[in-house]
Short mmCIF file of C-alpha atoms and ligand atoms in Angstrom, two decimals:
data_model
loop_
_atom_site.label_atom_id
_atom_site.label_comp_id
_atom_site.label_asym_id
_atom_site.label_seq_id
_atom_site.Cartn_x
_atom_site.Cartn_y
_atom_site.Cartn_z
CA MET A 1 -25.48 1.66 -18.80
CA LYS A 2 -25.62 3.68 -15.74
CA ALA A 3 -23.12 6.16 -14.54
CA PHE A 4 -22.65 8.45 -11.72
CA GLN A 5 -22.57 11.68 -13.13
CA LEU A 6 -21.59 15.49 -11.60
CA VAL A 7 -24.78 17.45 -13.63
CA GLU A 8 -24.66 20.86 -12.38
CA TRP A 9 -21.92 22.63 -10.10
CA GLN A 10 -22.71 22.93 -6.10
CA GLN A 11 -25.53 19.81 -6.68
CA PRO A 12 -25.19 16.24 -5.31
CA ALA A 13 -23.68 14.07 -8.14
CA GLN A 14 -26.59 11.59 -9.98
CA LEU A 15 -27.16 8.25 -11.14
CA HIS A 16 -27.63 8.43 -15.27
CA ASP A 17 -28.61 6.03 -18.25
CA VAL A 18 -25.67 6.48 -20.75
CA PRO A 19 -24.66 4.94 -23.60
CA VAL A 20 -21.56 2.44 -23.13
CA PRO A 21 -18.76 4.01 -25.15
CA GLU A 22 -17.31 2.67 -28.75
CA PRO A 23 -13.78 2.76 -28.77
CA ARG A 24 -11.77 4.31 -31.81
CA PRO A 25 -8.49 4.09 -33.31
CA GLY A 26 -5.92 3.87 -30.32
CA GLN A 27 -8.57 3.93 -27.55
CA VAL A 28 -9.46 0.87 -25.42
CA LEU A 29 -12.84 0.23 -23.50
CA ILE A 30 -12.43 -1.13 -19.48
CA LYS A 31 -15.02 -3.02 -17.59
CA VAL A 32 -14.56 -0.77 -14.50
CA GLY A 33 -13.35 -3.23 -11.58
CA GLY A 34 -13.45 -0.66 -8.68
CA ALA A 35 -13.14 3.09 -9.10
CA GLY A 36 -12.60 5.04 -5.81
CA ALA A 37 -13.47 7.48 -4.17
CA CYS A 38 -11.09 10.56 -3.28
CA HIS A 39 -11.48 13.40 -1.36
CA SER A 40 -10.75 15.50 -4.57
CA ASP A 41 -14.43 14.97 -5.81
CA LEU A 42 -15.69 16.03 -2.61
CA HIS A 43 -13.98 19.56 -3.36
CA LEU A 44 -15.28 19.27 -6.74
CA LEU A 45 -18.76 18.25 -5.77
CA GLU A 46 -18.69 21.61 -3.10
CA ALA A 47 -17.04 24.42 -5.92
CA PRO A 48 -18.51 26.86 -7.82
CA ALA A 49 -18.52 26.45 -11.22
CA PRO A 50 -14.44 26.86 -12.24
CA PRO A 51 -13.56 30.22 -14.36
CA ASN A 52 -13.13 28.06 -17.38
CA PRO A 53 -15.93 26.15 -18.45
CA VAL A 54 -16.17 22.29 -18.19
CA PRO A 55 -18.56 20.89 -19.96
CA LEU A 56 -20.99 18.93 -17.74
CA PRO A 57 -22.39 16.53 -17.27
CA PHE A 58 -19.73 14.06 -16.87
CA THR A 59 -19.03 10.62 -14.97
CA LEU A 60 -16.85 11.10 -11.89
CA GLY A 61 -14.30 8.85 -10.81
CA HIS A 62 -10.62 9.36 -11.27
CA GLU A 63 -9.09 6.36 -9.80
CA ASN A 64 -10.31 3.12 -12.15
CA ALA A 65 -8.96 -0.40 -12.49
CA GLY A 66 -10.87 -2.84 -14.25
CA TRP A 67 -10.54 -5.49 -17.50
CA VAL A 68 -9.78 -4.66 -20.99
CA GLU A 69 -13.35 -5.35 -22.51
CA LYS A 70 -12.71 -4.07 -26.15
CA LEU A 71 -9.87 -2.89 -28.20
CA GLY A 72 -10.29 0.18 -30.40
CA PRO A 73 -8.66 -0.70 -34.46
CA GLY A 74 -5.27 -1.04 -34.36
CA VAL A 75 -4.54 -1.09 -30.55
CA SER A 76 -2.55 -4.04 -29.67
CA GLY A 77 -0.33 -4.75 -26.79
CA PHE A 78 -3.58 -5.64 -24.65
CA ALA A 79 -5.82 -8.82 -24.66
CA ILE A 80 -9.45 -9.06 -23.74
CA GLY A 81 -9.35 -9.57 -19.83
CA ASP A 82 -6.47 -8.51 -19.25
CA PRO A 83 -6.21 -6.65 -15.41
CA VAL A 84 -5.26 -2.94 -15.57
CA ILE A 85 -5.00 -0.11 -13.75
CA VAL A 86 -5.72 3.25 -15.00
CA TYR A 87 -3.20 6.22 -14.88
CA GLY A 88 -5.50 9.19 -14.67
CA PRO A 89 -3.68 12.69 -15.51
CA TRP A 90 -4.32 12.75 -19.15
CA GLY A 91 -1.65 14.64 -20.69
CA CYS A 92 -0.93 15.54 -24.85
CA GLY A 93 1.75 12.92 -24.50
CA LEU A 94 3.53 15.11 -27.01
CA CYS A 95 5.48 18.00 -24.83
CA MET A 96 8.18 17.21 -22.95
CA ASN A 97 7.11 16.82 -19.46
CA CYS A 98 4.52 14.38 -21.24
CA ARG A 99 7.19 12.14 -23.22
CA GLN A 100 9.11 11.89 -19.62
CA GLY A 101 6.57 9.95 -18.37
CA MET A 102 5.13 13.47 -16.23
CA GLU A 103 1.60 13.67 -17.71
CA ASN A 104 0.56 15.09 -14.45
CA TYR A 105 2.34 18.14 -15.66
CA CYS A 106 1.77 18.22 -18.82
CA GLN A 107 2.57 21.55 -21.39
CA ALA A 108 -0.22 21.84 -23.19
CA PRO A 109 -2.96 24.71 -22.68
CA GLY A 110 -5.20 23.63 -20.25
CA GLY A 111 -3.03 20.99 -18.55
CA ALA A 112 -3.69 17.17 -18.28
CA GLN A 113 -7.16 16.58 -18.77
CA PRO A 114 -8.12 13.33 -16.18
CA GLY A 115 -10.95 11.61 -16.60
CA GLY A 116 -13.66 12.28 -14.01
CA LEU A 117 -12.18 15.42 -13.06
CA ARG A 118 -12.26 17.90 -15.72
CA GLY A 119 -15.00 17.61 -17.97
CA ASN A 120 -13.61 13.74 -19.50
CA ASP A 121 -16.27 10.86 -18.16
CA GLY A 122 -14.71 8.60 -15.56
CA GLY A 123 -14.56 4.99 -14.35
CA MET A 124 -18.09 5.66 -11.86
CA ALA A 125 -19.99 3.62 -14.66
CA GLU A 126 -20.35 -0.36 -15.92
CA TYR A 127 -17.15 0.70 -18.50
CA LEU A 128 -14.79 4.03 -18.86
CA LEU A 129 -13.29 4.90 -22.07
CA VAL A 130 -9.79 5.36 -22.32
CA PRO A 131 -7.93 7.35 -24.76
CA PHE A 132 -4.46 5.74 -25.22
CA THR A 133 -2.46 2.25 -24.29
CA ARG A 134 0.22 4.61 -22.56
CA PHE A 135 -2.69 5.38 -20.07
CA LEU A 136 -2.79 1.36 -19.37
CA ILE A 137 -0.67 -0.47 -16.55
CA PRO A 138 -1.19 -4.02 -16.11
CA LEU A 139 -1.85 -5.71 -12.84
CA GLY A 140 -0.55 -9.05 -12.99
CA SER A 141 -2.53 -10.92 -10.08
CA LEU A 142 -3.78 -8.10 -8.45
CA ASP A 143 -7.46 -7.75 -8.17
CA PRO A 144 -8.83 -4.23 -9.49
CA ARG A 145 -11.49 -3.51 -7.31
CA VAL A 146 -8.82 -3.52 -4.74
CA ALA A 147 -5.85 -2.11 -6.36
CA ALA A 148 -7.91 0.77 -8.27
CA PRO A 149 -6.80 3.65 -5.43
CA LEU A 150 -3.20 2.80 -6.13
CA THR A 151 -3.90 4.88 -9.07
CA ASP A 152 -4.48 8.45 -6.66
CA ALA A 153 -3.99 7.84 -3.43
CA GLY A 154 -0.90 5.29 -3.90
CA LEU A 155 0.44 7.64 -6.84
CA THR A 156 0.25 10.95 -5.26
CA SER A 157 1.43 9.69 -1.75
CA TYR A 158 4.27 7.93 -3.83
CA HIS A 159 5.47 11.00 -5.82
CA ALA A 160 5.39 13.45 -2.84
CA VAL A 161 7.13 10.63 -0.60
CA LYS A 162 10.25 10.15 -3.87
CA ARG A 163 10.97 13.93 -4.30
CA SER A 164 11.71 13.96 -0.48
CA LEU A 165 14.12 10.43 -0.54
CA PRO A 166 17.86 12.16 0.22
CA LEU A 167 16.03 13.98 3.05
CA LEU A 168 15.30 10.20 4.36
CA GLY A 169 17.60 8.74 6.05
CA ALA A 170 17.87 6.63 9.29
CA GLY A 171 17.34 8.75 12.02
CA SER A 172 15.18 11.00 10.37
CA THR A 173 11.31 11.72 11.07
CA ALA A 174 8.26 12.01 8.21
CA VAL A 175 5.17 13.54 9.42
CA VAL A 176 1.67 12.90 7.59
CA ILE A 177 -1.37 15.17 8.36
CA GLY A 178 -4.34 13.42 7.44
CA ALA A 179 -4.29 9.80 7.51
CA GLY A 180 -6.75 8.90 5.10
CA GLY A 181 -7.16 7.20 1.85
CA LEU A 182 -3.72 9.49 1.09
CA GLY A 183 -2.35 9.30 4.46
CA GLN A 184 -2.55 5.23 4.54
CA MET A 185 -0.52 4.84 1.42
CA ALA A 186 2.14 7.57 2.58
CA ILE A 187 2.71 6.10 5.61
CA GLN A 188 2.60 2.52 3.91
CA ILE A 189 5.53 3.71 1.31
CA LEU A 190 7.64 5.93 3.66
CA ARG A 191 7.57 2.44 5.40
CA ALA A 192 8.61 0.74 2.21
CA LEU A 193 10.82 3.48 0.97
CA THR A 194 12.97 5.13 4.11
CA GLY A 195 14.73 4.67 7.31
CA ALA A 196 12.11 7.35 8.57
CA THR A 197 10.58 7.82 12.20
CA ILE A 198 6.63 8.06 11.20
CA VAL A 199 4.72 10.23 12.88
CA ALA A 200 1.01 9.98 11.74
CA VAL A 201 -1.30 13.54 12.98
CA ASP A 202 -5.04 13.19 12.62
CA THR A 203 -8.24 14.26 14.62
CA SER A 204 -9.79 11.12 14.86
CA ALA A 205 -8.25 8.65 16.75
CA ASP A 206 -9.54 5.74 14.75
CA LYS A 207 -7.79 6.87 12.05
CA LEU A 208 -5.03 7.03 14.04
CA GLU A 209 -4.63 3.49 15.07
CA MET A 210 -5.19 2.19 11.84
CA ALA A 211 -2.03 4.47 11.05
CA LYS A 212 -0.39 2.27 13.58
CA LYS A 213 -1.48 -0.45 11.60
CA PHE A 214 0.01 0.50 8.73
CA GLY A 215 3.38 1.17 10.06
CA ALA A 216 3.54 4.59 12.13
CA ASP A 217 5.45 4.36 14.96
CA GLU A 218 3.31 7.36 16.70
CA GLY A 219 -0.19 8.59 16.45
CA LEU A 220 -1.01 11.93 17.46
CA ILE A 221 -3.87 13.62 17.58
CA SER A 222 -3.87 17.18 15.66
CA GLY A 223 -3.10 20.70 17.61
CA ASP A 224 -0.15 22.20 19.89
CA ASP A 225 0.54 18.93 21.74
CA ALA A 226 1.25 17.47 18.81
CA VAL A 227 3.54 20.04 17.74
CA ARG A 228 5.52 19.30 20.92
CA ARG A 229 5.81 15.92 20.58
CA VAL A 230 7.27 15.86 17.14
CA LYS A 231 9.96 19.07 18.30
CA ASP A 232 10.55 16.28 21.27
CA ILE A 233 11.33 13.87 19.47
CA THR A 234 13.53 15.39 17.41
CA GLY A 235 15.64 17.05 19.86
CA GLY A 236 13.97 20.35 18.86
CA GLN A 237 14.77 20.22 15.41
CA GLY A 238 11.71 19.33 13.82
CA ALA A 239 11.36 16.93 11.09
CA GLU A 240 12.92 16.90 7.85
CA VAL A 241 9.81 16.00 5.79
CA VAL A 242 5.89 17.07 6.67
CA LEU A 243 3.48 16.20 4.73
CA ASP A 244 -0.07 18.15 4.69
CA LEU A 245 -2.95 15.92 3.31
CA VAL A 246 -5.64 18.39 3.90
CA ALA A 247 -4.24 21.86 3.81
CA VAL A 248 -6.30 23.54 6.25
CA THR A 249 -5.07 27.01 7.66
CA PRO A 250 -4.41 24.94 11.44
CA THR A 251 -2.62 22.08 9.73
CA LEU A 252 -0.50 24.58 7.26
CA ALA A 253 0.38 26.21 10.66
CA MET A 254 1.49 23.21 12.32
CA ALA A 255 3.15 21.75 9.55
CA ALA A 256 5.45 24.93 9.62
CA GLN A 257 6.18 24.25 13.08
CA MET A 258 6.95 20.85 12.75
CA ALA A 259 9.03 21.45 9.85
CA ARG A 260 12.87 21.63 10.43
CA VAL A 261 15.31 24.11 8.74
CA LEU A 262 16.75 22.53 5.50
CA GLY A 263 13.25 20.07 5.53
CA HIS A 264 10.31 19.77 3.08
CA LEU A 265 6.87 20.71 3.75
CA THR A 266 5.06 19.43 1.04
CA ILE A 267 0.92 20.79 0.61
CA VAL A 268 -1.08 17.42 -1.01
CA GLY A 269 -4.34 18.93 0.55
CA VAL A 270 -6.46 20.60 -1.91
CA GLY A 271 -7.52 23.37 0.98
CA THR A 272 -8.31 26.46 0.07
CA SER A 273 -6.24 27.85 3.16
CA THR A 274 -3.10 29.82 2.49
CA LEU A 275 0.52 29.25 4.15
CA PRO A 276 1.94 32.39 5.60
CA VAL A 277 5.55 32.72 4.23
CA ASN A 278 8.02 35.04 6.09
CA PHE A 279 11.97 35.12 6.99
CA GLN A 280 10.78 33.62 9.98
CA SER A 281 8.34 30.63 9.20
CA PRO A 282 8.48 27.91 7.90
CA PRO A 283 12.37 27.19 8.96
CA HIS A 284 14.91 28.95 7.05
CA GLU A 285 15.36 26.93 4.02
CA CYS A 286 12.31 24.46 4.49
CA ALA A 287 11.25 23.77 0.84
CA VAL A 288 7.30 24.43 0.40
CA ALA A 289 6.21 22.40 -2.70
CA ALA A 290 2.49 21.49 -3.55
CA PRO A 291 3.01 18.11 -5.92
CA PHE A 292 -0.06 16.94 -8.16
CA TRP A 293 -0.48 13.43 -8.48
CA GLY A 294 2.56 11.50 -10.08
CA SER A 295 4.13 10.28 -13.31
CA ILE A 296 3.92 7.23 -15.32
CA PRO A 297 7.10 5.25 -14.40
CA GLU A 298 5.89 6.45 -10.78
CA LEU A 299 2.43 4.17 -11.15
CA ILE A 300 4.48 1.06 -12.65
CA GLU A 301 6.60 1.26 -9.31
CA VAL A 302 3.68 1.87 -6.95
CA VAL A 303 1.88 -1.35 -8.82
CA ALA A 304 5.13 -3.17 -8.06
CA LEU A 305 5.27 -2.37 -4.62
CA ALA A 306 1.98 -3.29 -4.15
CA GLN A 307 2.87 -6.66 -5.94
CA ALA A 308 5.33 -6.96 -3.73
CA GLY A 309 2.44 -7.03 -1.04
CA LYS A 310 4.54 -3.69 0.50
CA ILE A 311 1.47 -1.86 0.00
CA SER A 312 -2.12 -2.42 0.38
CA MET A 313 -5.03 -0.25 0.60
CA LEU A 314 -7.91 -0.79 3.10
CA VAL A 315 -11.06 -0.66 0.71
CA GLU A 316 -14.52 -0.46 1.98
CA HIS A 317 -17.01 -1.54 -1.24
CA PHE A 318 -20.19 0.29 -2.68
CA PRO A 319 -22.05 -0.71 -5.44
CA LEU A 320 -22.59 2.41 -8.33
CA ASP A 321 -25.96 2.90 -6.74
CA ARG A 322 -25.05 3.93 -3.76
CA ALA A 323 -22.16 5.54 -4.85
CA ALA A 324 -24.11 8.52 -3.12
CA GLU A 325 -23.71 6.95 0.64
CA ALA A 326 -20.35 6.52 0.04
CA TYR A 327 -19.37 10.07 -0.62
CA GLN A 328 -21.70 11.05 2.17
CA LEU A 329 -19.53 8.77 4.18
CA LEU A 330 -16.47 9.99 3.22
CA HIS A 331 -17.47 13.82 3.73
CA HIS A 332 -18.39 12.76 7.35
CA GLY A 333 -14.74 10.73 7.94
CA LYS A 334 -16.32 7.94 8.11
CA ILE A 335 -14.26 5.60 5.91
CA ASN A 336 -11.21 3.65 7.05
CA GLY A 337 -9.55 4.00 4.08
CA ARG A 338 -10.82 4.02 0.61
CA ALA A 339 -14.36 3.81 -0.20
CA VAL A 340 -14.30 1.96 -3.87
CA ILE A 341 -17.16 1.95 -6.12
CA THR A 342 -17.58 -1.67 -7.92
CA PRO A 343 -20.25 -0.78 -10.66
CA ASN A 344 -20.07 -4.60 -12.31
CA GLY A 345 -20.21 -6.26 -9.02
P1 LIG B 1 -9.60 11.48 3.42
O1 LIG B 1 -10.80 11.66 3.81
O2 LIG B 1 -9.35 10.09 3.05
O3 LIG B 1 -9.08 11.84 4.39
C1 LIG B 1 -8.32 12.78 4.99
C2 LIG B 1 -7.74 13.19 6.90
O4 LIG B 1 -7.70 13.62 6.70
C3 LIG B 1 -8.85 12.50 7.71
O5 LIG B 1 -8.53 10.79 8.14
C4 LIG B 1 -9.50 13.42 8.58
O6 LIG B 1 -9.56 13.01 9.78
C5 LIG B 1 -8.11 14.14 8.35
N1 LIG B 1 -8.07 15.49 8.97
C6 LIG B 1 -9.00 16.70 8.64
N2 LIG B 1 -9.01 17.33 9.38
C7 LIG B 1 -7.52 17.51 9.88
C8 LIG B 1 -7.13 18.14 10.41
N3 LIG B 1 -7.47 19.39 11.03
N4 LIG B 1 -5.91 17.60 11.19
C9 LIG B 1 -5.56 16.12 11.33
N5 LIG B 1 -5.77 15.75 9.89
C10 LIG B 1 -6.97 16.16 9.70
O7 LIG B 1 -9.37 12.25 2.04
P2 LIG B 1 -7.83 11.69 1.27
O8 LIG B 1 -9.03 11.11 -0.15
O9 LIG B 1 -7.01 10.91 1.38
O10 LIG B 1 -7.28 12.94 0.60
C11 LIG B 1 -6.49 13.65 1.33
C12 LIG B 1 -6.66 15.56 0.06
O11 LIG B 1 -5.39 15.28 -0.39
C13 LIG B 1 -7.38 15.89 0.16
O12 LIG B 1 -7.65 17.02 0.26
C14 LIG B 1 -7.70 16.06 -1.73
O13 LIG B 1 -8.44 16.63 -2.38
C15 LIG B 1 -5.87 15.57 -1.62
N6 LIG B 1 -5.66 15.52 -3.04
C16 LIG B 1 -4.80 15.90 -3.40
C17 LIG B 1 -3.70 15.23 -4.34
C18 LIG B 1 -2.82 16.05 -5.37
O14 LIG B 1 -2.54 15.86 -6.17
N7 LIG B 1 -2.01 17.06 -5.15
C19 LIG B 1 -4.30 13.92 -5.02
C20 LIG B 1 -5.38 13.51 -4.12
C21 LIG B 1 -5.86 13.69 -3.26
ZN1 LIG B 2 -7.89 12.03 -6.37
ZN1 LIG B 3 1.50 17.28 -22.71
#
């Protein structure tokens, strides 16, 4: 089968012929419906080799959904053809965090080992080998080609919002910086779960238009005027929650100025910049956190929200042989929503 692989650090990924994996006991082979192209892949493709070696090549794609193709010996609970979404951060399943479903924070050495990110093969191929059935969530009537981004863009945004729910009652304000794949999801999740006024901030007017269609009350172009506007609509206090889905120096500075005393400043973007922290900034007792992905129970909740029609992702489909082009477009900010690779058409 064809697979879109990271072959060498800081080199473009390539299509390679690889064997179709054979599921061993406990494993499941998935026929890939959709594999989302996440901005984290761009960070990965552009980064130097990590300090602890990750074996190359491996197949990209950590945002996957498809249909059960083949069950390894002893596997039960799923039937051939079942539509499923794949939980991405594969943990050990045995540590305390994993046993609570938070495999994103697996305590085993090296932490979670997601397919498509850290040496294990991901979903940008016709088939994906999933090591355990606990990583499979039934999709019901949802189409895997459309649902795939729920498992990262959806789950990461959901987890980031959910941990701040006590701050987001009626009359509160939530700011979403970066209205791309994750941002679009975060806005809809805020709309579905909270009474907050939702402010989207982006450098692109097109992304802000889309953000309003997905439920943002305001769309602001990134910069000092956006800070002033957030102060205005919050009576000078700042927002209860600011999600920075970009996390470069200017957005972190903006986030610190937009957040309020006792608020949450949540860094989701994988920028390499640093947030200056001192007595004055961020505001007093504003908690800063950088959450990673989400838990298995949360993914079940995200799928339920999508099944209820409360969240949906704008997707643009690309065949496997156009995966490189999808990443180029993402790099240039030309994807509205999520590019999803569809290896099986
Ligand atoms: P994306 O490319 O789809 O969206 C990024 C958005 O940010 C775009 O709309 C872009 O116009 C906007 N943007 C860029 N610079 C900006 C600025 N200065 N001010 C305001 N907006 C700006 O990316 P994505 O797939 O949504 O990913 C967003 C970030 O989240 C990436 O850094 C990615 O690596 C990270 N991520 C983190 C986790 C996690 O677990 N923490 C999970 C998935 C993705
Ligand atoms: Zn991702
Ligand atoms: Zn673990």
